[in-house]
Coordinates of C-alpha atoms in Angstrom, one line a residue:
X1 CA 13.5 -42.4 -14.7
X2 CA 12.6 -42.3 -10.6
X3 CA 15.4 -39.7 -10.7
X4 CA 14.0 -37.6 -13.6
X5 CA 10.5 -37.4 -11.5
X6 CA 12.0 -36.5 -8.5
X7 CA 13.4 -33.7 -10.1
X8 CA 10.6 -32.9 -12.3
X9 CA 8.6 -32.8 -8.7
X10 CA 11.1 -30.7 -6.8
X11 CA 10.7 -28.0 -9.6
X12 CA 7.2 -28.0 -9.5
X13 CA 7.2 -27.4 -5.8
X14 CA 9.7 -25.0 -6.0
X15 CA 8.8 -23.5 -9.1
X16 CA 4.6 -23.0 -7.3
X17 CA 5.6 -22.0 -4.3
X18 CA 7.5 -19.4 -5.7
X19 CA 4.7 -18.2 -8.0
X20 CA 2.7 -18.0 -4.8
X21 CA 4.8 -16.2 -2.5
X22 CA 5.4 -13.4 -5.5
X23 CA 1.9 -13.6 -6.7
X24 CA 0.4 -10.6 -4.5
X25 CA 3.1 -8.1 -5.4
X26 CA 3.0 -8.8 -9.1
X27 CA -1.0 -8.0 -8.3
X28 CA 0.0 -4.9 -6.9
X29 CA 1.8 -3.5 -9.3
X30 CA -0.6 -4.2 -11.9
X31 CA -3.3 -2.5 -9.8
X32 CA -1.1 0.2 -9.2
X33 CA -1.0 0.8 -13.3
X34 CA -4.5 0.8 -13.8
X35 CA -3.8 -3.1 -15.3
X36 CA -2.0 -1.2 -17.8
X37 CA 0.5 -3.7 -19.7
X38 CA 2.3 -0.9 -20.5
X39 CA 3.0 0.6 -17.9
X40 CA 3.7 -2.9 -15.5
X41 CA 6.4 -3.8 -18.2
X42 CA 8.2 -0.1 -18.2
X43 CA 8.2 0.2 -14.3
X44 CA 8.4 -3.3 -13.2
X45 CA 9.4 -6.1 -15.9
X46 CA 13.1 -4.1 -16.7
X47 CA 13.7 -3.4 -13.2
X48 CA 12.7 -7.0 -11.9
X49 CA 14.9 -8.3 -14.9
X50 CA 17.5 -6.4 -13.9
X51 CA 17.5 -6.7 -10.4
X52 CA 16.2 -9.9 -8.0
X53 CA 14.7 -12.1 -10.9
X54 CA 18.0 -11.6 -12.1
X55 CA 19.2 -14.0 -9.6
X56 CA 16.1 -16.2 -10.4
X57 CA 17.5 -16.6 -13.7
X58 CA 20.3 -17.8 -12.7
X59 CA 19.2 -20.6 -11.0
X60 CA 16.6 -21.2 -13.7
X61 CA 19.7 -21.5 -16.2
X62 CA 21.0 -24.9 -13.4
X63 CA 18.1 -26.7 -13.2
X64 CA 18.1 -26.3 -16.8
X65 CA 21.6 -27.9 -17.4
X66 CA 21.3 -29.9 -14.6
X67 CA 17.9 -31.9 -16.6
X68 CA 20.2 -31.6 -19.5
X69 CA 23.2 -33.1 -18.3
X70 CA 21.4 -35.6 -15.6
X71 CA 23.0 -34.0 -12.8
X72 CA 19.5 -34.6 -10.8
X73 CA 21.2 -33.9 -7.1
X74 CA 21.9 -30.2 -8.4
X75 CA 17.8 -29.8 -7.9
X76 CA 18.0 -30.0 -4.1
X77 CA 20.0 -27.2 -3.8
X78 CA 19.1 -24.7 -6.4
X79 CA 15.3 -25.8 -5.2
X80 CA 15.9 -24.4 -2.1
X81 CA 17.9 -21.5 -2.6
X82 CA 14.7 -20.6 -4.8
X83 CA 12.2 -21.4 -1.6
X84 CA 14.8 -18.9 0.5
X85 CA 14.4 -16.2 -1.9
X86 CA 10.9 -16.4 -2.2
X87 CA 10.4 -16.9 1.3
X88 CA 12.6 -13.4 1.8
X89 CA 10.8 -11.3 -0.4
X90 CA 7.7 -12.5 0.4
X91 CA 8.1 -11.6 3.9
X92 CA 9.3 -8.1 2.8
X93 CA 6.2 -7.4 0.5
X94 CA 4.0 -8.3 3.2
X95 CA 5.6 -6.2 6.4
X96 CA 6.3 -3.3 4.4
X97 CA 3.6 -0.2 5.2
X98 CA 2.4 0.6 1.5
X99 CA 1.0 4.2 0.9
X100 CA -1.8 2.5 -1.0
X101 CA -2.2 -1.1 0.1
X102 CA -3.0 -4.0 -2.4
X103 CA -7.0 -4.4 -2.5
X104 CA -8.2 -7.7 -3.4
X105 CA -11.1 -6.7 -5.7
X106 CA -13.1 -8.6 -8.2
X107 CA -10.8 -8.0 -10.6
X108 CA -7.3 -8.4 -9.0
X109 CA -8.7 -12.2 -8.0
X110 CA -9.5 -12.7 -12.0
X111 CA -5.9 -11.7 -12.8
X112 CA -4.4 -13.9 -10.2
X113 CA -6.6 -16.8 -11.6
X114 CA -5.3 -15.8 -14.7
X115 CA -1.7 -15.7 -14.1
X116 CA -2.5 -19.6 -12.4
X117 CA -4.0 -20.7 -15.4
X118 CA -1.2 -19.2 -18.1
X119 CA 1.3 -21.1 -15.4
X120 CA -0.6 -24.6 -15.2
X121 CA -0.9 -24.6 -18.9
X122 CA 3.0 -23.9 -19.3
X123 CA 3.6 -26.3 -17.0
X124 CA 1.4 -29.1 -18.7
X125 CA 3.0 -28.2 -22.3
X126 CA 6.7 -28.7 -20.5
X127 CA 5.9 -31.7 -18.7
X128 CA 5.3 -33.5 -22.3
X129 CA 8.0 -32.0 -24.1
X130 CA 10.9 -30.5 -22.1
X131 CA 10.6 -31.3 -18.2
X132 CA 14.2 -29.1 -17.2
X133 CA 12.8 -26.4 -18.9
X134 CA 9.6 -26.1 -16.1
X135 CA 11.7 -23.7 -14.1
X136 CA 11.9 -21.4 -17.1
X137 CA 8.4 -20.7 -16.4
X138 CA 8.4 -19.2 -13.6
X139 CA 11.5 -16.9 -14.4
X140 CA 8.8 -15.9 -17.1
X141 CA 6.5 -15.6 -14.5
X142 CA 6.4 -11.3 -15.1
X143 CA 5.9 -12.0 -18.4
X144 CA 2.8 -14.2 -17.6
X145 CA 1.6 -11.2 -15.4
X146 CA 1.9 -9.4 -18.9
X147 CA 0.1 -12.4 -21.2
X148 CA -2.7 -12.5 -18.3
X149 CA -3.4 -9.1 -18.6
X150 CA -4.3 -9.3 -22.2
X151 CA -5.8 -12.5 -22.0
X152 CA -8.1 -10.8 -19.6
X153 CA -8.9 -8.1 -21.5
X154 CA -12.0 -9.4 -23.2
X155 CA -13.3 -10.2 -20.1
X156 CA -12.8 -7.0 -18.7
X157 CA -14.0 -5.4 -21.2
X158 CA -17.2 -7.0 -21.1
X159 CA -17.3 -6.1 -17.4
X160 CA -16.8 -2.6 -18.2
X161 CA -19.4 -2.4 -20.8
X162 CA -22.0 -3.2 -18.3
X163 CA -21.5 -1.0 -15.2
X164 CA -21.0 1.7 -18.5
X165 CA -24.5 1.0 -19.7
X166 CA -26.2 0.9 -16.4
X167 CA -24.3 4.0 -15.3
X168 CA -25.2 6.1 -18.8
X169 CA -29.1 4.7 -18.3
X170 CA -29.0 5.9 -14.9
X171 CA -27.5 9.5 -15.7
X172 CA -29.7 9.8 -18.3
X173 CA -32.9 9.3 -16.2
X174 CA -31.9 11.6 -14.4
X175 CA -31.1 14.3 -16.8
X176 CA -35.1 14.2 -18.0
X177 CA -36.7 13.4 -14.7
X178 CA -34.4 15.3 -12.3
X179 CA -32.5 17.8 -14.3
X180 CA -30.1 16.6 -13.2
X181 CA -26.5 19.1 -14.2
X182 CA -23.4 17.6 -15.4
X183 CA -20.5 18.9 -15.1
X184 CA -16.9 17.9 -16.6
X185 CA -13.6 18.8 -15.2
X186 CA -10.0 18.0 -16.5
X187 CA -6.5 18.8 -16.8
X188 CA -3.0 18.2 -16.9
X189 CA -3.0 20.0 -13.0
X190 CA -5.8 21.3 -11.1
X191 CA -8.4 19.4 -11.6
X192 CA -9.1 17.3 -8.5
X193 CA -9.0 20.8 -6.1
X194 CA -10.7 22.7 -8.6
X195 CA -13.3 20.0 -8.3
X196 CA -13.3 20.2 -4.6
X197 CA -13.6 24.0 -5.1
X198 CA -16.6 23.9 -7.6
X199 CA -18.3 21.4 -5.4
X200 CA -17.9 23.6 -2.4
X201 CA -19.0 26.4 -4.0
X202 CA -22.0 25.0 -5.6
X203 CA -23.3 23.5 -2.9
X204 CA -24.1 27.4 -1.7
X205 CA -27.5 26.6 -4.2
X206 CA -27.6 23.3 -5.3
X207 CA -27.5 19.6 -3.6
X208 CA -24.3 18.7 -5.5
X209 CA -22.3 15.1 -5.6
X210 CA -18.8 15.0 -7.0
X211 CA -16.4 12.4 -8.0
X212 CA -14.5 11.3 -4.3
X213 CA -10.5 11.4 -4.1
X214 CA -8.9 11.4 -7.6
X215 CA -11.4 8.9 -8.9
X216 CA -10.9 10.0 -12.5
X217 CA -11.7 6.9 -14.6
X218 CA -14.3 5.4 -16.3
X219 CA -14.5 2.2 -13.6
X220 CA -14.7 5.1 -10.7
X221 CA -17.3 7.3 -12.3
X222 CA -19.4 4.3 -12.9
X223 CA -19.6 3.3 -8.9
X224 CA -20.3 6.9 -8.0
X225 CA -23.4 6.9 -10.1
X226 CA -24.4 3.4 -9.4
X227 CA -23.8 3.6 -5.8
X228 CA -24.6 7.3 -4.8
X229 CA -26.5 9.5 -7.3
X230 CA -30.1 9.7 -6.5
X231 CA -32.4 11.7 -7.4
X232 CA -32.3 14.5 -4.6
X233 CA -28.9 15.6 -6.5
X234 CA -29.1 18.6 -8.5
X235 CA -25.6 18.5 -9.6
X236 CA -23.3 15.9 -10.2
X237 CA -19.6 16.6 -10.9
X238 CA -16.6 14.3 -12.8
X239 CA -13.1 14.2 -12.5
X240 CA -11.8 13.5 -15.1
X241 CA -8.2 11.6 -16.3
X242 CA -6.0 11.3 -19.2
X243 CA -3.0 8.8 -19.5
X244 CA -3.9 8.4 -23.1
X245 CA -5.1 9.7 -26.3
X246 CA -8.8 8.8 -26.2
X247 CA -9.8 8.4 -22.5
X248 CA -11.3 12.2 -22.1
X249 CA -13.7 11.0 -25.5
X250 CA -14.8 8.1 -23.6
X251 CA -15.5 9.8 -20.5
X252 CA -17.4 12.9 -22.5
X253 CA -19.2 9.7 -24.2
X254 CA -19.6 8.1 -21.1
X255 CA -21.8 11.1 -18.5
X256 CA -22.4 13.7 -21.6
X257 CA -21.7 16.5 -19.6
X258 CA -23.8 20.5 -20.1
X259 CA -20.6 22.0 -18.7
X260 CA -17.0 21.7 -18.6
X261 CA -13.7 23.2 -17.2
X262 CA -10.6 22.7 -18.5
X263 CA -7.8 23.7 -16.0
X264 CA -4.5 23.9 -17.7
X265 CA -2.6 22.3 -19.5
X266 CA 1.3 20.9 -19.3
X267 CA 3.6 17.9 -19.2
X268 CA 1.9 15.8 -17.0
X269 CA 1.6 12.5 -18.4
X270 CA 3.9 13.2 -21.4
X271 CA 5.3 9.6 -21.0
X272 CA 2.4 8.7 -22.2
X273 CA 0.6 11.3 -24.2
X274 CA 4.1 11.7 -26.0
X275 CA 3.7 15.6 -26.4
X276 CA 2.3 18.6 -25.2
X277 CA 0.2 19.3 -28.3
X278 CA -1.0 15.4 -27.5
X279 CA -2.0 16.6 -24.0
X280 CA -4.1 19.7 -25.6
X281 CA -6.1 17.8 -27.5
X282 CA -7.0 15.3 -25.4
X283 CA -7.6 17.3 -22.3
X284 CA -10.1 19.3 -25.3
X285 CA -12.0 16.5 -26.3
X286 CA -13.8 17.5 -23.0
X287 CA -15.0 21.3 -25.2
X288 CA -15.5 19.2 -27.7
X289 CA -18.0 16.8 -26.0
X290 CA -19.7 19.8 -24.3
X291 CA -22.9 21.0 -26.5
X292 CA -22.7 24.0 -28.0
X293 CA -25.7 25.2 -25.8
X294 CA -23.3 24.7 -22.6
X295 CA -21.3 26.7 -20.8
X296 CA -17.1 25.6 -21.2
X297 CA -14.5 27.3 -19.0
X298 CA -10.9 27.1 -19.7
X299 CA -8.0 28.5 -17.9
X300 CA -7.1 31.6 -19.8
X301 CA -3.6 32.1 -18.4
X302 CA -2.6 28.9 -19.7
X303 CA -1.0 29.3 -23.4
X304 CA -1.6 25.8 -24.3
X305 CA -5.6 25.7 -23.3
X306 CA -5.6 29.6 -25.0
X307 CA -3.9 28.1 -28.4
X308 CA -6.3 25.4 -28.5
X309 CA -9.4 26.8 -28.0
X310 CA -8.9 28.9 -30.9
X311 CA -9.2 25.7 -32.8
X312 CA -12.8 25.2 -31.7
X313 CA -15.7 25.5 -33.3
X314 CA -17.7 26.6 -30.3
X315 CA -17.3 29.8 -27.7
X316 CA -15.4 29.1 -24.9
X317 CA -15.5 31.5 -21.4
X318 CA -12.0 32.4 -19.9
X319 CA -10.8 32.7 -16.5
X320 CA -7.5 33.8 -15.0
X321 CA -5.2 35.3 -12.2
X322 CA -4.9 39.1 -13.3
X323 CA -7.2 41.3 -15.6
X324 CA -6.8 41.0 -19.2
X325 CA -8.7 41.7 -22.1
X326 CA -9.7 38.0 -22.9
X327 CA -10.9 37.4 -19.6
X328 CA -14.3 36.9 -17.8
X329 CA -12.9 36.7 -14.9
X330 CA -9.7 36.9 -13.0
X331 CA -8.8 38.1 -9.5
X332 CA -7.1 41.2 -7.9
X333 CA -5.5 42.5 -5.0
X334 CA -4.8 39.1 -4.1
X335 CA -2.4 38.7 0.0
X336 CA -2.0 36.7 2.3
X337 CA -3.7 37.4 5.6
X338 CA -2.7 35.2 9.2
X339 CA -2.9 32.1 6.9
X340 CA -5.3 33.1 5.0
X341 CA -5.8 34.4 1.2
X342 CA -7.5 37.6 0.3
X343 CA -8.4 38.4 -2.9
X344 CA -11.4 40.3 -5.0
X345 CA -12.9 38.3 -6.9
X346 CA -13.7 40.5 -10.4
X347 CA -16.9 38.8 -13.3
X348 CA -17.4 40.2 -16.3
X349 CA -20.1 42.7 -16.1
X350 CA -18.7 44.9 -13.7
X351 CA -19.2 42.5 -10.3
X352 CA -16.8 42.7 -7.5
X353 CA -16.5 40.1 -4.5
X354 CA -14.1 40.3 -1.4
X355 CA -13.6 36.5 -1.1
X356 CA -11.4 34.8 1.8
X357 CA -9.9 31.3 1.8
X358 CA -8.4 28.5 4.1
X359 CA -6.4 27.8 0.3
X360 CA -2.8 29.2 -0.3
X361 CA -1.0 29.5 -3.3
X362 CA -1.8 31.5 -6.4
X363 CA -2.8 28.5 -8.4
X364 CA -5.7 27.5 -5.6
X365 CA -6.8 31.4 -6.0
X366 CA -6.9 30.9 -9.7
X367 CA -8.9 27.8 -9.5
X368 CA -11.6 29.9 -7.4
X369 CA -12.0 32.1 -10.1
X370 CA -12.2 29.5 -12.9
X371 CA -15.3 27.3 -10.2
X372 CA -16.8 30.9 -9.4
X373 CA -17.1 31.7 -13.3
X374 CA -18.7 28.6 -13.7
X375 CA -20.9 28.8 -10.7
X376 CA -22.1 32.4 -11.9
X377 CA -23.2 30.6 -15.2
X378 CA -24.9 28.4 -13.1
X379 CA -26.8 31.2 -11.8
X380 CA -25.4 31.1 -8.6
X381 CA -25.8 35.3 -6.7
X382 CA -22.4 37.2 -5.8
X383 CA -23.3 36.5 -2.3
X384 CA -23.6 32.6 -2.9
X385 CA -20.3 33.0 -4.3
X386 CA -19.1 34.6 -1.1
X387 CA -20.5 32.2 0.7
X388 CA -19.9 29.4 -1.2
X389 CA -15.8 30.6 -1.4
X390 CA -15.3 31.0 2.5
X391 CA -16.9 27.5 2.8
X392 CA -14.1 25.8 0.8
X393 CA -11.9 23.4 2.8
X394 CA -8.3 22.7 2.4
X395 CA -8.2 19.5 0.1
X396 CA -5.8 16.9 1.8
X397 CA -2.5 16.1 0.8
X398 CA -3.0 19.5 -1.2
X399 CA -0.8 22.5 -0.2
X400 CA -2.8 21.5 2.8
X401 CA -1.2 23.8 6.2
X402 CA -1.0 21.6 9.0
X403 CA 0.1 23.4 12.8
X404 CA 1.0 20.3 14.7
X405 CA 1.3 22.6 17.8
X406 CA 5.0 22.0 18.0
X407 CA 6.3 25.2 16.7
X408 CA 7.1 23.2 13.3
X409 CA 4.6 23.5 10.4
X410 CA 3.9 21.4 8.1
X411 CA 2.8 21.9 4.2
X412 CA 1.1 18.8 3.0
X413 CA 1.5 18.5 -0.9
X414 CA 2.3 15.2 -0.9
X415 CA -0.5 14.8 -4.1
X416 CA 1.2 16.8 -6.1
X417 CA 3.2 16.1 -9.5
X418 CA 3.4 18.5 -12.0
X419 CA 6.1 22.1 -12.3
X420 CA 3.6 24.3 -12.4
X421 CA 1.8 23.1 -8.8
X422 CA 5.7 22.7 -7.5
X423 CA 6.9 26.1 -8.9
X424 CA 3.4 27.6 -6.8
X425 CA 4.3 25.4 -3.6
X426 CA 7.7 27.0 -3.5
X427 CA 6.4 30.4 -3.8
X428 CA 4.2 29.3 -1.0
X429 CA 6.9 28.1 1.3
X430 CA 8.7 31.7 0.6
X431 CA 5.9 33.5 2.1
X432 CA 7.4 31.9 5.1
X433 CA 9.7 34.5 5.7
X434 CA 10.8 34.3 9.4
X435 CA 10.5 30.2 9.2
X436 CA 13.4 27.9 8.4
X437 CA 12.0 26.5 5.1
X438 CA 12.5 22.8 4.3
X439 CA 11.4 20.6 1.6
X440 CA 11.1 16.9 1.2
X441 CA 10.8 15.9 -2.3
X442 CA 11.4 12.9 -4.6
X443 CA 10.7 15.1 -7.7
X444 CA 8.0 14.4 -10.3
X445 CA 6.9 11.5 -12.4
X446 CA 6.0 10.4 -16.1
X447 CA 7.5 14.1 -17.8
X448 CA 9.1 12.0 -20.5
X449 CA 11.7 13.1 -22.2
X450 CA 11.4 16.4 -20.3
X451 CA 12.3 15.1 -17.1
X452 CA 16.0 15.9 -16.7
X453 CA 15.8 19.1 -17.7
X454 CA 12.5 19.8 -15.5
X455 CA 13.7 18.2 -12.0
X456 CA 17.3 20.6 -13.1
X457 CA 15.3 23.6 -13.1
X458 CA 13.4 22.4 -10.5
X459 CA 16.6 22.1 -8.4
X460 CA 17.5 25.8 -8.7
X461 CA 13.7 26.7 -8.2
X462 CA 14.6 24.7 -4.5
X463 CA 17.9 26.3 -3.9
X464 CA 16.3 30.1 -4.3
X465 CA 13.6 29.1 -1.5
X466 CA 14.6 26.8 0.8
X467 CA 17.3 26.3 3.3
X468 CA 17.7 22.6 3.9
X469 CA 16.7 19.8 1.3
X470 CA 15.5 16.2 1.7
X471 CA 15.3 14.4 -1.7
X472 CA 13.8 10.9 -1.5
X473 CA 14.6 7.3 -3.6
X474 CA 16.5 7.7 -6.9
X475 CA 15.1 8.2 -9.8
X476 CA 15.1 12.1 -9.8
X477 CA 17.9 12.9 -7.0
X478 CA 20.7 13.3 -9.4
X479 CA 19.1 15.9 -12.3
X480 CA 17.7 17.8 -8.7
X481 CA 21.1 17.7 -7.5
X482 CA 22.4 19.0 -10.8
X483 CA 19.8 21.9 -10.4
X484 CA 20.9 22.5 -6.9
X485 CA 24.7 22.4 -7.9
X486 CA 23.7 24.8 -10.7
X487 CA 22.6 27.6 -7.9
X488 CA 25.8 26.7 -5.7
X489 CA 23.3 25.2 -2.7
X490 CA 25.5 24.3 0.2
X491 CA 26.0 20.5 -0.4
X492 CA 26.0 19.9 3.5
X493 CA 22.3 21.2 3.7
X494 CA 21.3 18.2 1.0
X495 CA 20.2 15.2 2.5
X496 CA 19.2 11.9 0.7
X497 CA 16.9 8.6 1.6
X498 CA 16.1 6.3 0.0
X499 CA 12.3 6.6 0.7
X500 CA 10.2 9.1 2.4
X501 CA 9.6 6.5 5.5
X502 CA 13.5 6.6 6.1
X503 CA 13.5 10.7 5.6
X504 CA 10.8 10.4 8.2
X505 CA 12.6 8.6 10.7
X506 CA 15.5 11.4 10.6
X507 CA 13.4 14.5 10.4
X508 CA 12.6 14.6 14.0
X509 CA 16.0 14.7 14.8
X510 CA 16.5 17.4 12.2
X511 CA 13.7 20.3 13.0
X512 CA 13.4 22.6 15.6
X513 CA 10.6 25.1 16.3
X514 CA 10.7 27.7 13.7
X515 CA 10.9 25.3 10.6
X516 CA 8.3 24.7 7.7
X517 CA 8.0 21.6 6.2
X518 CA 6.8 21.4 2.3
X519 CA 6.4 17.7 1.3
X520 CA 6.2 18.0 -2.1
X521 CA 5.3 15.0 -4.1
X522 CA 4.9 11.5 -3.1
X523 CA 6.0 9.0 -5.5
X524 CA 3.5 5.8 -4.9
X525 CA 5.3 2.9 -3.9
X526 CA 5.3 1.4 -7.2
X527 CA 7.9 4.0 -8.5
X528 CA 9.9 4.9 -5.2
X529 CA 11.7 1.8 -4.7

């Protein structure tokens, strides 16, 4: 019996020091999926399983047999083998540098306590019933990360429902005492510049407050309003993001907005959506939500927003890159100038504008034309719209032009994740003409089904532009090598890393004045390892 509680105390130990060293970066990678079950147990749970827990298992499986058979010595060693591990990759969570760091909020601390509690409870129910099995729980501890996050969800939702209600209250005091504007903005890409761009714009008439970063979600709409609209604002614009079927209806439901832009649509997302005609009709809830007596704008060069906005029951305004019939407005004579783009910006009713911008790429021009179109509703004057257009600043981590001094340039697009913004980063780089072009790329993320075949062509998309390739971690390198093999790229100007902090270690060593670098994509932590 004294040997059974010695045991039954070195697996407690073992088994909660464990649990604690691994608690943080279980939290993190349920923060970093939006405490999404789903999406911790497709991009965590498998690979853990597969991978170090694997090994955790294992030595689950001898204190098992070693309670069963009463070999009570095998503890000592198998409990500290499990203290070295934990110890090990506790240490390397906490001195790697994460792109987005672990933040303790409110709600990371209540998962935590939950994942404690669901562990104490399955310790107490072992303890009475089958002591050898108490290291079994926390080789289940992922799946306790899991069982907290719906145990929380109550909670949470609770939660939510309050900052919702005082957020809606809010806006709507402000919509009769203020007059207060709202305006929408999604899509599958585009969205977060073009709200940059709009805000930019607008703010050439009106006192305008936007959505920061890619705060997209119901949780981040509701602190912007609580915390920063006032009543000095004349305009107040939301991002916002789809991962699944109903999120764009409960964000319509959520600021009820007079306007809305849709800026394309495409297979961002498909993992989740499942399909593209998914993706349409979500990102169109947002026309739907809009009131008939408002003003929607939707990307007219995009066949998927054109197809479903003939399903509509309301008139929708259409923007684009090049004249066309449908079109209310569109741009022409678009080139690049020292760095600069060019274009003239044509509305409907026979109004020209010469516009310049810091912004490159096609896509970024098209985006002006879809804010200006909406700004000219607004009743903003073609010279507000001039001025409001120069004003725009390059958005960070955007197809954002960086001159280091150094003879090297650098194109930042590290926020970037979908083929079409790619595709208009490459043509980008091309404009380069008398640069050594580079690109450093770990591909795209959640295409689904779709993503051999994408990264593929996206390979040969790479081999037509660029001269030497970095491709980062692993989960795309192969189908972009496939797409690269496909164009006959010169296999000694491919270079691999396993993550973009060892490609940055070696690029020094690799550039010379009279290279551009396009980083394209940066997978988040989360998904690179």
């Amino acid at each position: 019996m004294m040997e059974q509680s010695i045991f039954v105390a070195i697996l407690m130990i073992t088994g909660a020091y464990y649990w604690f060293a691994r608690l943080p970066e279980w939290t993190y990678y349920a923060q970093r999926e939006s405490y999404q079950s789903g999406g911790f147990y497709r991009h965590h749970f498998i690979r853990a399983i597969t991978s170090d827990h694997g090994w955790q298992g294992v030595v689950s499986l001898v204190f098992l047999f070693a309670g069963l058979l009463n070999w009570w010595w095998m503890a000592i060693p198998a409990g500290f083998f499990m203290i070295l591990h934990a110890l090990y990759t506790g240490k390397v969570f906490r001195r790697k540098v994460w792109k987005v760091p672990l933040h303790w909020t409110a709600r990371a601390w209540r998962l935590a306590i939950t994942q404690g509690i669901v562990l104490v409870l399955e310790w107490m129910i072992l303890c009475w019933w089958f002591p050898a099995g108490i290291m079994l729980a926390v080789w289940l501890s992922l799946w306790n990360v899991i069982l907290a996050l719906w145990l929380s969800w109550p909670l949470e939702w609770m939660i939510q429902h309050q900052f919702k209600h005082k957020a809606k209250t809010r806006l709507r005091e402000l919509q009769v005492l203020h007059q207060l504007r709202v305006i929408g903005i999604t899509g599958s890409y585009g969205k977060t510049s073009s709200k940059y761009i709009l805000g930019s714009v607008l703010s050439a008439k009106f006192d305008v407050l936007f959505t920061p970063g890619s705060f997209n979600t119901p949780m981040g709409i509701c602190r912007v309003i609580n915390e920063q609209l006032s009543g000095h604002h004349e305009v107040f614009v939301a991002e916002m993001g789809a991962r699944h079927r109903k999120d764009i209806q409960e964000l319509v439901q959520l600021v009820e907005p007079s306007y809305g832009l849709i800026t394309s649509v495409g297979p961002a997302h498909l993992e989740t959506l499942g399909s593209l005609d998914n993706i349409a009709h979500t990102k169109f809830d947002l026309a739907r939500g809009v009131s008939t007596e408002g003003i929607m704008v939707v990307n007219g060069d995009n066949i998927y927003c054109v197809k479903e906005a003939k399903t509509l029951s309301r008139d929708v305004l259409f923007y684009g890159f090049q004249a066309a019939q449908h079109l209310s407005a569109y741009a022409e004579q678009v080139c690049v100038e020292d760095r600069e783009t060019a274009f003239t910006l044509v509305l409907v009713g026979d109004i020209k504008i010469r516009c310049k911008t810091r912004l490159l790429g096609r896509h970024n021009v098209q985006n002006i034309v879809g804010a200006a179109l909406l700004a000219r509703r607004m009743g903003l004057s073609p010279e507000e719209l001039e001025q409001g257009i120069a004003s725009i600043q390059p958005v960070e981590h955007r197809l954002q032009l960086i001159d280091p001094g150094t003879g090297i340039l650098v194109i930042d697009d590290a926020f970037n994740s979908n083929p079409e913004g790619a595709a208009a980063a490459l043509e980008v780089l091309s404009q380069f003409s008398s640069y050594r072009k580079w690109i450093v790329t770990p591909g795209m993320v959640e295409l689904g089904s779709q993503s051999k075949e994408v990264h593929r062509a996206f390979g040969r998309q790479i081999a037509a532009v660029c001269d030497e390739v970095i491709l980062v971690g692993k989960l795309n390198t192969q189908s972009l090598l496939a797409g690269l093999a496909d164009a006959e790229f010169p296999v000694a100007q491919v270079h691999t890393f396993q993550s973009l902090g060892e490609a940055q270690k070696f690029l020094p060593s690799l550039l010379r004045a009279g290279d551009v670098v396009l980083f394209e994509n940066d997978l988040p932590d989360h998904l690179e390892q």
